[in-house]
Amino acid sequence: MIRLADLQLFVRTVECASLSAAARELGLSAAVASAALKRLEDALDTRLLARSTRSLRLTSEGQMYLEHARQALQSLEEGQRLLESGKAGIRGVLHLSAPSDLGRNHLLEWLDEFQALYPEVSFRLLLSDHLNDLFRESVDIAIRYGAPEDSSLVALPLAPLNRRVLCASPAYFQRRGHPQQPDELRQHNCLCYMRGSRAHDRWVFDDGKRQVTVTVQGDRISDDADVIRRWAVAGQGLVYKSWLDVASDVEAGLLELALPEWHGEVTPLNLLCPHRAQLSSAVTQLRDLIRLHCQKLLEKAPWQGR
């Protein structure tokens, strides 16, 4: 069995480039440290360090094992921090970033509900549709659509089966009529959202047999997703939006769905954080509450029951 203390000694010996220095730092005698290192090598049946009276260097096997040892120690430290945060109870300040549309029209109400349950939690809320705010604004967690481009982020699913839908106001359809096929969108005023420096003007649809991508255009573009939704409710054009963003408007009759036989692209909603150490009890409980509300909205989605 590999002992945690032996792993710590091995890693610190490499970092200090000295067994005696690592032993002093960990409060061990030279003899105990040497025995611990030998015990680790015996457990692995591999020589990790080539040692002499004057020098110490990693063997090729030791070099390969070093990163795994560091990761194991880091994982155990993270686990300890999570346990300590759980013992502290559900309290403290959460710095949270969320999309503009979902944030204003759903999350505000959900945060009220959460604070009623956990009054010792405070929020610092940033509404933004740009992922880089996760680092620039030093937030703890972010709620974002789509798979994160940065693979180093921890992504926890909130609504993995969410899709985009095509919709507009009843007034718009009365003026311009309902499109019957995706290709007809080229004759409609389509309200586009900015992704980075370009408009999201390639809308994807699938009827179960084939996939169609239509390049659309319109007279209004914005980098604020909530502005796009408001323009649609005001009758200015068609939008290709996440179902979670427009579900309440559709239920209230402010927006109507178009092309019901065609599915929009899957747009999963995730909770993101830079490190698992930030998944405190408060974050875990908030994630569960948001996921529950998303599930309720998805139960009313137009593709359910097909």
mmCIF file of C-alpha atoms in Angstrom:
data_model
loop_
_atom_site.group_PDB
_atom_site.id
_atom_site.type_symbol
_atom_site.label_atom_id
_atom_site.label_comp_id
_atom_site.label_asym_id
_atom_site.label_seq_id
_atom_site.Cartn_x
_atom_site.Cartn_y
_atom_site.Cartn_z
ATOM 1 C CA MET A 1 0.000 0.000 0.000
ATOM 2 C CA ILE A 2 1.292 3.459 -0.947
ATOM 3 C CA ARG A 3 1.339 5.899 1.950
ATOM 4 C CA LEU A 4 0.293 9.517 1.504
ATOM 5 C CA ALA A 5 3.275 10.739 3.538
ATOM 6 C CA ASP A 6 5.644 8.843 1.254
ATOM 7 C CA LEU A 7 4.111 10.490 -1.826
ATOM 8 C CA GLN A 8 4.472 13.915 -0.216
ATOM 9 C CA LEU A 9 8.112 13.217 0.589
ATOM 10 C CA PHE A 10 8.830 12.076 -2.980
ATOM 11 C CA VAL A 11 7.270 15.195 -4.532
ATOM 12 C CA ARG A 12 8.980 17.583 -2.111
ATOM 13 C CA THR A 13 12.330 15.837 -2.604
ATOM 14 C CA VAL A 14 12.103 16.481 -6.331
ATOM 15 C CA GLU A 15 10.967 20.083 -5.816
ATOM 16 C CA CYS A 16 13.773 20.763 -3.321
ATOM 17 C CA ALA A 17 16.316 18.732 -5.337
ATOM 18 C CA SER A 18 17.403 17.369 -1.981
ATOM 19 C CA LEU A 19 16.195 14.537 0.232
ATOM 20 C CA SER A 20 17.641 16.122 3.371
ATOM 21 C CA ALA A 21 15.983 19.483 2.631
ATOM 22 C CA ALA A 22 12.618 17.803 2.040
ATOM 23 C CA ALA A 23 13.038 15.794 5.251
ATOM 24 C CA ARG A 24 13.747 18.944 7.285
ATOM 25 C CA GLU A 25 10.696 20.678 5.775
ATOM 26 C CA LEU A 26 8.463 17.738 6.701
ATOM 27 C CA GLY A 27 9.994 17.286 10.154
ATOM 28 C CA LEU A 28 11.632 13.930 9.407
ATOM 29 C CA SER A 29 15.064 12.598 10.186
ATOM 30 C CA ALA A 30 17.322 11.692 7.270
ATOM 31 C CA ALA A 31 17.023 7.993 8.128
ATOM 32 C CA VAL A 32 13.214 8.050 8.273
ATOM 33 C CA ALA A 33 13.039 9.976 4.981
ATOM 34 C CA SER A 34 15.370 7.534 3.250
ATOM 35 C CA ALA A 35 13.325 4.593 4.520
ATOM 36 C CA ALA A 36 10.094 6.236 3.331
ATOM 37 C CA LEU A 37 11.469 6.766 -0.153
ATOM 38 C CA LYS A 38 12.657 3.164 -0.326
ATOM 39 C CA ARG A 39 9.246 1.989 0.885
ATOM 40 C CA LEU A 40 7.554 3.891 -1.953
ATOM 41 C CA GLU A 41 9.945 2.447 -4.538
ATOM 42 C CA ASP A 42 9.400 -1.051 -3.156
ATOM 43 C CA ALA A 43 5.614 -0.612 -3.341
ATOM 44 C CA LEU A 44 5.911 0.459 -6.984
ATOM 45 C CA ASP A 45 8.678 -2.066 -7.735
ATOM 46 C CA THR A 46 10.433 0.801 -9.527
ATOM 47 C CA ARG A 47 13.387 3.035 -8.800
ATOM 48 C CA LEU A 48 12.200 6.639 -8.849
ATOM 49 C CA LEU A 49 15.381 8.509 -7.886
ATOM 50 C CA ALA A 50 19.004 7.882 -8.658
ATOM 51 C CA ARG A 51 20.859 8.954 -5.505
ATOM 52 C CA SER A 52 24.485 9.310 -4.542
ATOM 53 C CA THR A 53 26.258 11.144 -1.747
ATOM 54 C CA ARG A 54 26.497 14.279 -3.887
ATOM 55 C CA SER A 55 23.601 14.207 -6.343
ATOM 56 C CA LEU A 56 19.978 13.234 -6.804
ATOM 57 C CA ARG A 57 18.075 12.942 -10.070
ATOM 58 C CA LEU A 58 14.831 11.480 -11.344
ATOM 59 C CA THR A 59 14.943 8.240 -13.273
ATOM 60 C CA SER A 60 12.825 8.049 -16.429
ATOM 61 C CA GLU A 61 10.256 6.062 -14.433
ATOM 62 C CA GLY A 62 10.376 8.670 -11.676
ATOM 63 C CA GLN A 63 9.808 11.455 -14.184
ATOM 64 C CA MET A 64 6.758 9.645 -15.531
ATOM 65 C CA TYR A 65 5.361 8.978 -12.051
ATOM 66 C CA LEU A 66 5.971 12.477 -10.681
ATOM 67 C CA GLU A 67 3.010 14.150 -12.392
ATOM 68 C CA HIS A 68 0.650 11.391 -11.260
ATOM 69 C CA ALA A 69 1.874 11.781 -7.687
ATOM 70 C CA ARG A 70 1.294 15.532 -7.832
ATOM 71 C CA GLN A 71 -2.201 15.070 -9.232
ATOM 72 C CA ALA A 72 -3.054 12.538 -6.524
ATOM 73 C CA LEU A 73 -1.944 14.913 -3.772
ATOM 74 C CA GLN A 74 -3.814 17.815 -5.369
ATOM 75 C CA SER A 75 -6.987 15.727 -5.635
ATOM 76 C CA LEU A 76 -6.812 14.785 -1.962
ATOM 77 C CA GLU A 77 -6.285 18.427 -0.987
ATOM 78 C CA GLU A 78 -9.337 19.431 -3.050
ATOM 79 C CA GLY A 79 -11.402 16.759 -1.334
ATOM 80 C CA GLN A 80 -10.360 18.065 2.052
ATOM 81 C CA ARG A 81 -11.295 21.635 1.063
ATOM 82 C CA LEU A 82 -14.706 20.466 -0.141
ATOM 83 C CA LEU A 83 -15.328 18.690 3.159
ATOM 84 C CA GLU A 84 -14.290 21.774 5.064
ATOM 85 C CA SER A 85 -16.589 23.995 2.983
ATOM 86 C CA GLY A 86 -19.463 21.591 3.612
ATOM 87 C CA LYS A 87 -18.852 21.713 7.349
ATOM 88 C CA ALA A 88 -18.996 25.495 7.187
ATOM 89 C CA GLY A 89 -22.638 25.311 6.104
ATOM 90 C CA ILE A 90 -24.425 27.012 3.241
ATOM 91 C CA ARG A 91 -23.362 30.613 3.651
ATOM 92 C CA GLY A 92 -21.077 33.229 2.187
ATOM 93 C CA VAL A 93 -20.906 35.306 -0.996
ATOM 94 C CA LEU A 94 -21.304 33.734 -4.439
ATOM 95 C CA HIS A 95 -19.953 35.636 -7.435
ATOM 96 C CA LEU A 96 -22.123 34.434 -10.312
ATOM 97 C CA SER A 97 -22.150 35.195 -14.042
ATOM 98 C CA ALA A 98 -25.137 34.311 -16.239
ATOM 99 C CA PRO A 99 -26.476 35.027 -19.760
ATOM 100 C CA SER A 100 -28.438 38.242 -20.086
ATOM 101 C CA ASP A 101 -31.701 36.648 -21.194
ATOM 102 C CA LEU A 102 -31.822 33.697 -18.810
ATOM 103 C CA GLY A 103 -30.495 35.913 -16.026
ATOM 104 C CA ARG A 104 -33.128 38.638 -16.250
ATOM 105 C CA ASN A 105 -36.143 36.494 -17.048
ATOM 106 C CA HIS A 106 -35.589 33.389 -14.915
ATOM 107 C CA LEU A 107 -32.500 33.473 -12.716
ATOM 108 C CA LEU A 108 -33.518 36.553 -10.727
ATOM 109 C CA GLU A 109 -36.615 34.722 -9.498
ATOM 110 C CA TRP A 110 -34.675 31.531 -8.836
ATOM 111 C CA LEU A 111 -32.103 33.408 -6.743
ATOM 112 C CA ASP A 112 -34.933 34.888 -4.657
ATOM 113 C CA GLU A 113 -36.158 31.361 -3.999
ATOM 114 C CA PHE A 114 -32.649 30.200 -3.098
ATOM 115 C CA GLN A 115 -32.071 33.017 -0.620
ATOM 116 C CA ALA A 116 -35.408 32.294 1.026
ATOM 117 C CA LEU A 117 -34.081 28.786 1.678
ATOM 118 C CA TYR A 118 -30.532 29.873 2.570
ATOM 119 C CA PRO A 119 -30.639 33.451 3.902
ATOM 120 C CA GLU A 120 -26.937 33.434 4.835
ATOM 121 C CA VAL A 121 -25.932 33.322 1.164
ATOM 122 C CA SER A 122 -25.302 36.599 -0.682
ATOM 123 C CA PHE A 123 -24.962 37.034 -4.451
ATOM 124 C CA ARG A 124 -22.837 39.216 -6.694
ATOM 125 C CA LEU A 125 -24.503 38.788 -10.076
ATOM 126 C CA LEU A 126 -22.931 39.667 -13.417
ATOM 127 C CA LEU A 127 -25.175 39.429 -16.483
ATOM 128 C CA SER A 128 -23.097 38.913 -19.587
ATOM 129 C CA ASP A 129 -23.130 36.746 -22.704
ATOM 130 C CA HIS A 130 -19.330 36.525 -22.881
ATOM 131 C CA LEU A 131 -17.493 33.596 -21.332
ATOM 132 C CA ASN A 132 -14.251 35.465 -20.724
ATOM 133 C CA ASP A 133 -15.995 37.295 -17.873
ATOM 134 C CA LEU A 134 -15.491 34.097 -15.876
ATOM 135 C CA PHE A 135 -11.841 35.056 -15.475
ATOM 136 C CA ARG A 136 -11.806 38.816 -16.069
ATOM 137 C CA GLU A 137 -14.415 39.465 -13.397
ATOM 138 C CA SER A 138 -13.104 36.766 -11.013
ATOM 139 C CA VAL A 139 -16.485 35.097 -10.611
ATOM 140 C CA ASP A 140 -16.856 31.794 -8.764
ATOM 141 C CA ILE A 141 -19.242 30.145 -11.224
ATOM 142 C CA ALA A 142 -20.800 30.934 -14.589
ATOM 143 C CA ILE A 143 -23.926 29.650 -16.314
ATOM 144 C CA ARG A 144 -23.414 29.356 -20.056
ATOM 145 C CA TYR A 145 -24.949 27.764 -23.138
ATOM 146 C CA GLY A 146 -22.957 25.288 -25.201
ATOM 147 C CA ALA A 147 -19.857 23.241 -24.506
ATOM 148 C CA PRO A 148 -17.010 25.352 -23.078
ATOM 149 C CA GLU A 149 -14.173 26.014 -25.510
ATOM 150 C CA ASP A 150 -11.700 25.959 -22.617
ATOM 151 C CA SER A 151 -11.237 22.288 -21.682
ATOM 152 C CA SER A 152 -9.676 23.256 -18.335
ATOM 153 C CA LEU A 153 -13.041 24.472 -17.018
ATOM 154 C CA VAL A 154 -15.231 22.223 -14.900
ATOM 155 C CA ALA A 155 -18.634 21.896 -16.644
ATOM 156 C CA LEU A 156 -21.671 20.523 -14.797
ATOM 157 C CA PRO A 157 -24.872 19.982 -16.836
ATOM 158 C CA LEU A 158 -27.990 21.960 -15.984
ATOM 159 C CA ALA A 159 -30.097 21.285 -19.101
ATOM 160 C CA PRO A 160 -28.159 18.999 -21.487
ATOM 161 C CA LEU A 161 -31.155 18.386 -23.807
ATOM 162 C CA ASN A 162 -32.147 22.007 -24.325
ATOM 163 C CA ARG A 163 -32.602 23.098 -27.978
ATOM 164 C CA ARG A 164 -33.025 26.235 -30.007
ATOM 165 C CA VAL A 165 -36.470 27.002 -31.436
ATOM 166 C CA LEU A 166 -37.697 29.357 -34.154
ATOM 167 C CA CYS A 167 -40.341 31.844 -33.083
ATOM 168 C CA ALA A 168 -41.839 35.297 -33.579
ATOM 169 C CA SER A 169 -44.754 37.323 -32.273
ATOM 170 C CA PRO A 170 -48.328 36.772 -33.503
ATOM 171 C CA ALA A 171 -48.220 40.294 -34.983
ATOM 172 C CA TYR A 172 -45.169 39.440 -37.089
ATOM 173 C CA PHE A 173 -46.754 36.258 -38.438
ATOM 174 C CA GLN A 174 -49.945 38.149 -39.239
ATOM 175 C CA ARG A 175 -47.910 40.576 -41.379
ATOM 176 C CA ARG A 176 -45.435 38.202 -42.968
ATOM 177 C CA GLY A 177 -46.975 34.724 -42.672
ATOM 178 C CA HIS A 178 -45.478 31.518 -41.247
ATOM 179 C CA PRO A 179 -42.493 29.950 -43.035
ATOM 180 C CA GLN A 180 -43.249 26.382 -44.131
ATOM 181 C CA GLN A 181 -39.667 25.268 -44.825
ATOM 182 C CA PRO A 182 -36.282 26.416 -43.471
ATOM 183 C CA ASP A 183 -35.251 27.797 -46.881
ATOM 184 C CA GLU A 184 -38.105 30.317 -46.680
ATOM 185 C CA LEU A 185 -36.296 32.096 -43.838
ATOM 186 C CA ARG A 186 -34.257 33.922 -46.460
ATOM 187 C CA GLN A 187 -37.403 35.946 -47.224
ATOM 188 C CA HIS A 188 -37.991 36.827 -43.561
ATOM 189 C CA ASN A 189 -36.517 39.421 -41.213
ATOM 190 C CA CYS A 190 -34.317 37.371 -38.872
ATOM 191 C CA LEU A 191 -32.983 38.969 -35.705
ATOM 192 C CA CYS A 192 -29.420 37.803 -35.031
ATOM 193 C CA TYR A 193 -27.264 37.594 -31.945
ATOM 194 C CA MET A 194 -23.579 38.492 -32.019
ATOM 195 C CA ARG A 195 -21.136 35.721 -31.134
ATOM 196 C CA GLY A 196 -17.837 37.433 -30.588
ATOM 197 C CA SER A 197 -17.199 39.614 -33.627
ATOM 198 C CA ARG A 198 -19.746 38.037 -35.991
ATOM 199 C CA ALA A 199 -23.496 37.493 -36.147
ATOM 200 C CA HIS A 200 -24.926 34.049 -35.487
ATOM 201 C CA ASP A 201 -26.666 33.941 -38.866
ATOM 202 C CA ARG A 202 -26.334 30.236 -39.727
ATOM 203 C CA TRP A 203 -29.407 28.538 -38.291
ATOM 204 C CA VAL A 204 -29.486 24.732 -38.175
ATOM 205 C CA PHE A 205 -32.622 22.555 -38.406
ATOM 206 C CA ASP A 206 -33.216 18.801 -38.400
ATOM 207 C CA ASP A 207 -36.429 16.932 -39.254
ATOM 208 C CA GLY A 208 -35.086 13.519 -38.285
ATOM 209 C CA LYS A 209 -34.134 12.655 -41.872
ATOM 210 C CA ARG A 210 -31.844 15.472 -42.889
ATOM 211 C CA GLN A 211 -30.114 18.513 -41.514
ATOM 212 C CA VAL A 212 -30.445 21.930 -43.128
ATOM 213 C CA THR A 213 -28.368 25.034 -42.445
ATOM 214 C CA VAL A 214 -29.823 28.355 -43.560
ATOM 215 C CA THR A 215 -27.870 31.614 -43.707
ATOM 216 C CA VAL A 216 -30.319 34.316 -42.643
ATOM 217 C CA GLN A 217 -30.308 38.098 -42.546
ATOM 218 C CA GLY A 218 -32.292 40.888 -40.950
ATOM 219 C CA ASP A 219 -32.251 44.546 -40.076
ATOM 220 C CA ARG A 220 -31.276 44.182 -36.389
ATOM 221 C CA ILE A 221 -28.283 42.571 -34.643
ATOM 222 C CA SER A 222 -27.251 42.783 -30.983
ATOM 223 C CA ASP A 223 -24.663 41.248 -28.656
ATOM 224 C CA ASP A 224 -27.297 41.149 -25.890
ATOM 225 C CA ALA A 225 -29.465 38.023 -26.144
ATOM 226 C CA ASP A 226 -32.266 39.599 -24.121
ATOM 227 C CA VAL A 227 -32.491 42.506 -26.579
ATOM 228 C CA ILE A 228 -33.028 40.001 -29.404
ATOM 229 C CA ARG A 229 -35.883 38.379 -27.466
ATOM 230 C CA ARG A 230 -37.489 41.757 -26.706
ATOM 231 C CA TRP A 231 -37.359 42.758 -30.371
ATOM 232 C CA ALA A 232 -39.094 39.494 -31.268
ATOM 233 C CA VAL A 233 -41.841 40.068 -28.676
ATOM 234 C CA ALA A 234 -42.296 43.563 -30.132
ATOM 235 C CA GLY A 235 -42.976 42.055 -33.560
ATOM 236 C CA GLN A 236 -39.725 43.045 -35.261
ATOM 237 C CA GLY A 237 -38.782 39.642 -36.664
ATOM 238 C CA LEU A 238 -37.988 35.939 -36.206
ATOM 239 C CA VAL A 239 -35.521 34.650 -33.609
ATOM 240 C CA TYR A 240 -33.645 31.365 -33.214
ATOM 241 C CA LYS A 241 -33.428 31.101 -29.450
ATOM 242 C CA SER A 242 -32.862 28.653 -26.639
ATOM 243 C CA TRP A 243 -36.167 27.134 -25.530
ATOM 244 C CA LEU A 244 -35.310 28.051 -21.925
ATOM 245 C CA ASP A 245 -35.198 31.721 -22.942
ATOM 246 C CA VAL A 246 -38.552 31.836 -24.719
ATOM 247 C CA ALA A 247 -40.628 29.152 -22.959
ATOM 248 C CA SER A 248 -42.465 31.663 -20.763
ATOM 249 C CA ASP A 249 -43.163 33.975 -23.719
ATOM 250 C CA VAL A 250 -44.564 31.075 -25.757
ATOM 251 C CA GLU A 251 -46.756 29.958 -22.865
ATOM 252 C CA ALA A 252 -48.018 33.540 -22.419
ATOM 253 C CA GLY A 253 -48.819 33.873 -26.131
ATOM 254 C CA LEU A 254 -46.258 36.642 -26.655
ATOM 255 C CA LEU A 255 -44.331 34.440 -29.089
ATOM 256 C CA GLU A 256 -45.421 31.619 -31.382
ATOM 257 C CA LEU A 257 -43.318 28.731 -32.663
ATOM 258 C CA ALA A 258 -42.584 28.276 -36.356
ATOM 259 C CA LEU A 259 -41.513 25.155 -38.282
ATOM 260 C CA PRO A 260 -42.777 22.810 -35.539
ATOM 261 C CA GLU A 261 -41.711 19.703 -37.504
ATOM 262 C CA TRP A 262 -38.091 20.843 -37.509
ATOM 263 C CA HIS A 263 -35.762 20.636 -34.493
ATOM 264 C CA GLY A 264 -33.267 23.389 -33.779
ATOM 265 C CA GLU A 265 -29.733 22.553 -32.702
ATOM 266 C CA VAL A 266 -29.053 21.178 -29.239
ATOM 267 C CA THR A 267 -27.931 23.972 -26.903
ATOM 268 C CA PRO A 268 -26.956 22.514 -23.521
ATOM 269 C CA LEU A 269 -26.867 24.744 -20.463
ATOM 270 C CA ASN A 270 -23.939 24.191 -18.098
ATOM 271 C CA LEU A 271 -22.605 25.500 -14.835
ATOM 272 C CA LEU A 272 -18.905 26.336 -15.239
ATOM 273 C CA CYS A 273 -16.163 27.000 -12.750
ATOM 274 C CA PRO A 274 -12.378 27.205 -13.043
ATOM 275 C CA HIS A 275 -11.733 24.546 -10.404
ATOM 276 C CA ARG A 276 -13.624 21.812 -8.530
ATOM 277 C CA ALA A 277 -12.493 23.371 -5.260
ATOM 278 C CA GLN A 278 -15.105 26.068 -5.918
ATOM 279 C CA LEU A 279 -17.963 23.559 -5.814
ATOM 280 C CA SER A 280 -19.007 24.407 -2.266
ATOM 281 C CA SER A 281 -22.220 23.232 -0.632
ATOM 282 C CA ALA A 282 -23.875 26.515 -1.630
ATOM 283 C CA VAL A 283 -22.881 26.055 -5.282
ATOM 284 C CA THR A 284 -24.085 22.445 -5.269
ATOM 285 C CA GLN A 285 -27.467 23.395 -3.817
ATOM 286 C CA LEU A 286 -27.853 26.285 -6.263
ATOM 287 C CA ARG A 287 -27.031 23.982 -9.155
ATOM 288 C CA ASP A 288 -29.702 21.504 -8.022
ATOM 289 C CA LEU A 289 -32.332 24.255 -7.790
ATOM 290 C CA ILE A 290 -31.520 25.675 -11.241
ATOM 291 C CA ARG A 291 -31.483 22.203 -12.783
ATOM 292 C CA LEU A 292 -34.922 21.466 -11.305
ATOM 293 C CA HIS A 293 -36.412 24.668 -12.773
ATOM 294 C CA CYS A 294 -34.817 23.943 -16.159
ATOM 295 C CA GLN A 295 -36.345 20.469 -16.154
ATOM 296 C CA LYS A 296 -39.791 21.964 -15.542
ATOM 297 C CA LEU A 297 -39.360 24.313 -18.517
ATOM 298 C CA LEU A 298 -38.125 21.487 -20.735
ATOM 299 C CA GLU A 299 -41.201 19.395 -19.921
ATOM 300 C CA LYS A 300 -43.164 21.932 -22.005
ATOM 301 C CA ALA A 301 -40.718 21.916 -24.915
ATOM 302 C CA PRO A 302 -42.265 21.349 -28.371
ATOM 303 C CA TRP A 303 -40.122 18.280 -29.121
ATOM 304 C CA GLN A 304 -41.284 16.414 -26.006
ATOM 305 C CA GLY A 305 -43.537 13.456 -26.697
ATOM 306 C CA ARG A 306 -42.618 13.178 -30.367
#
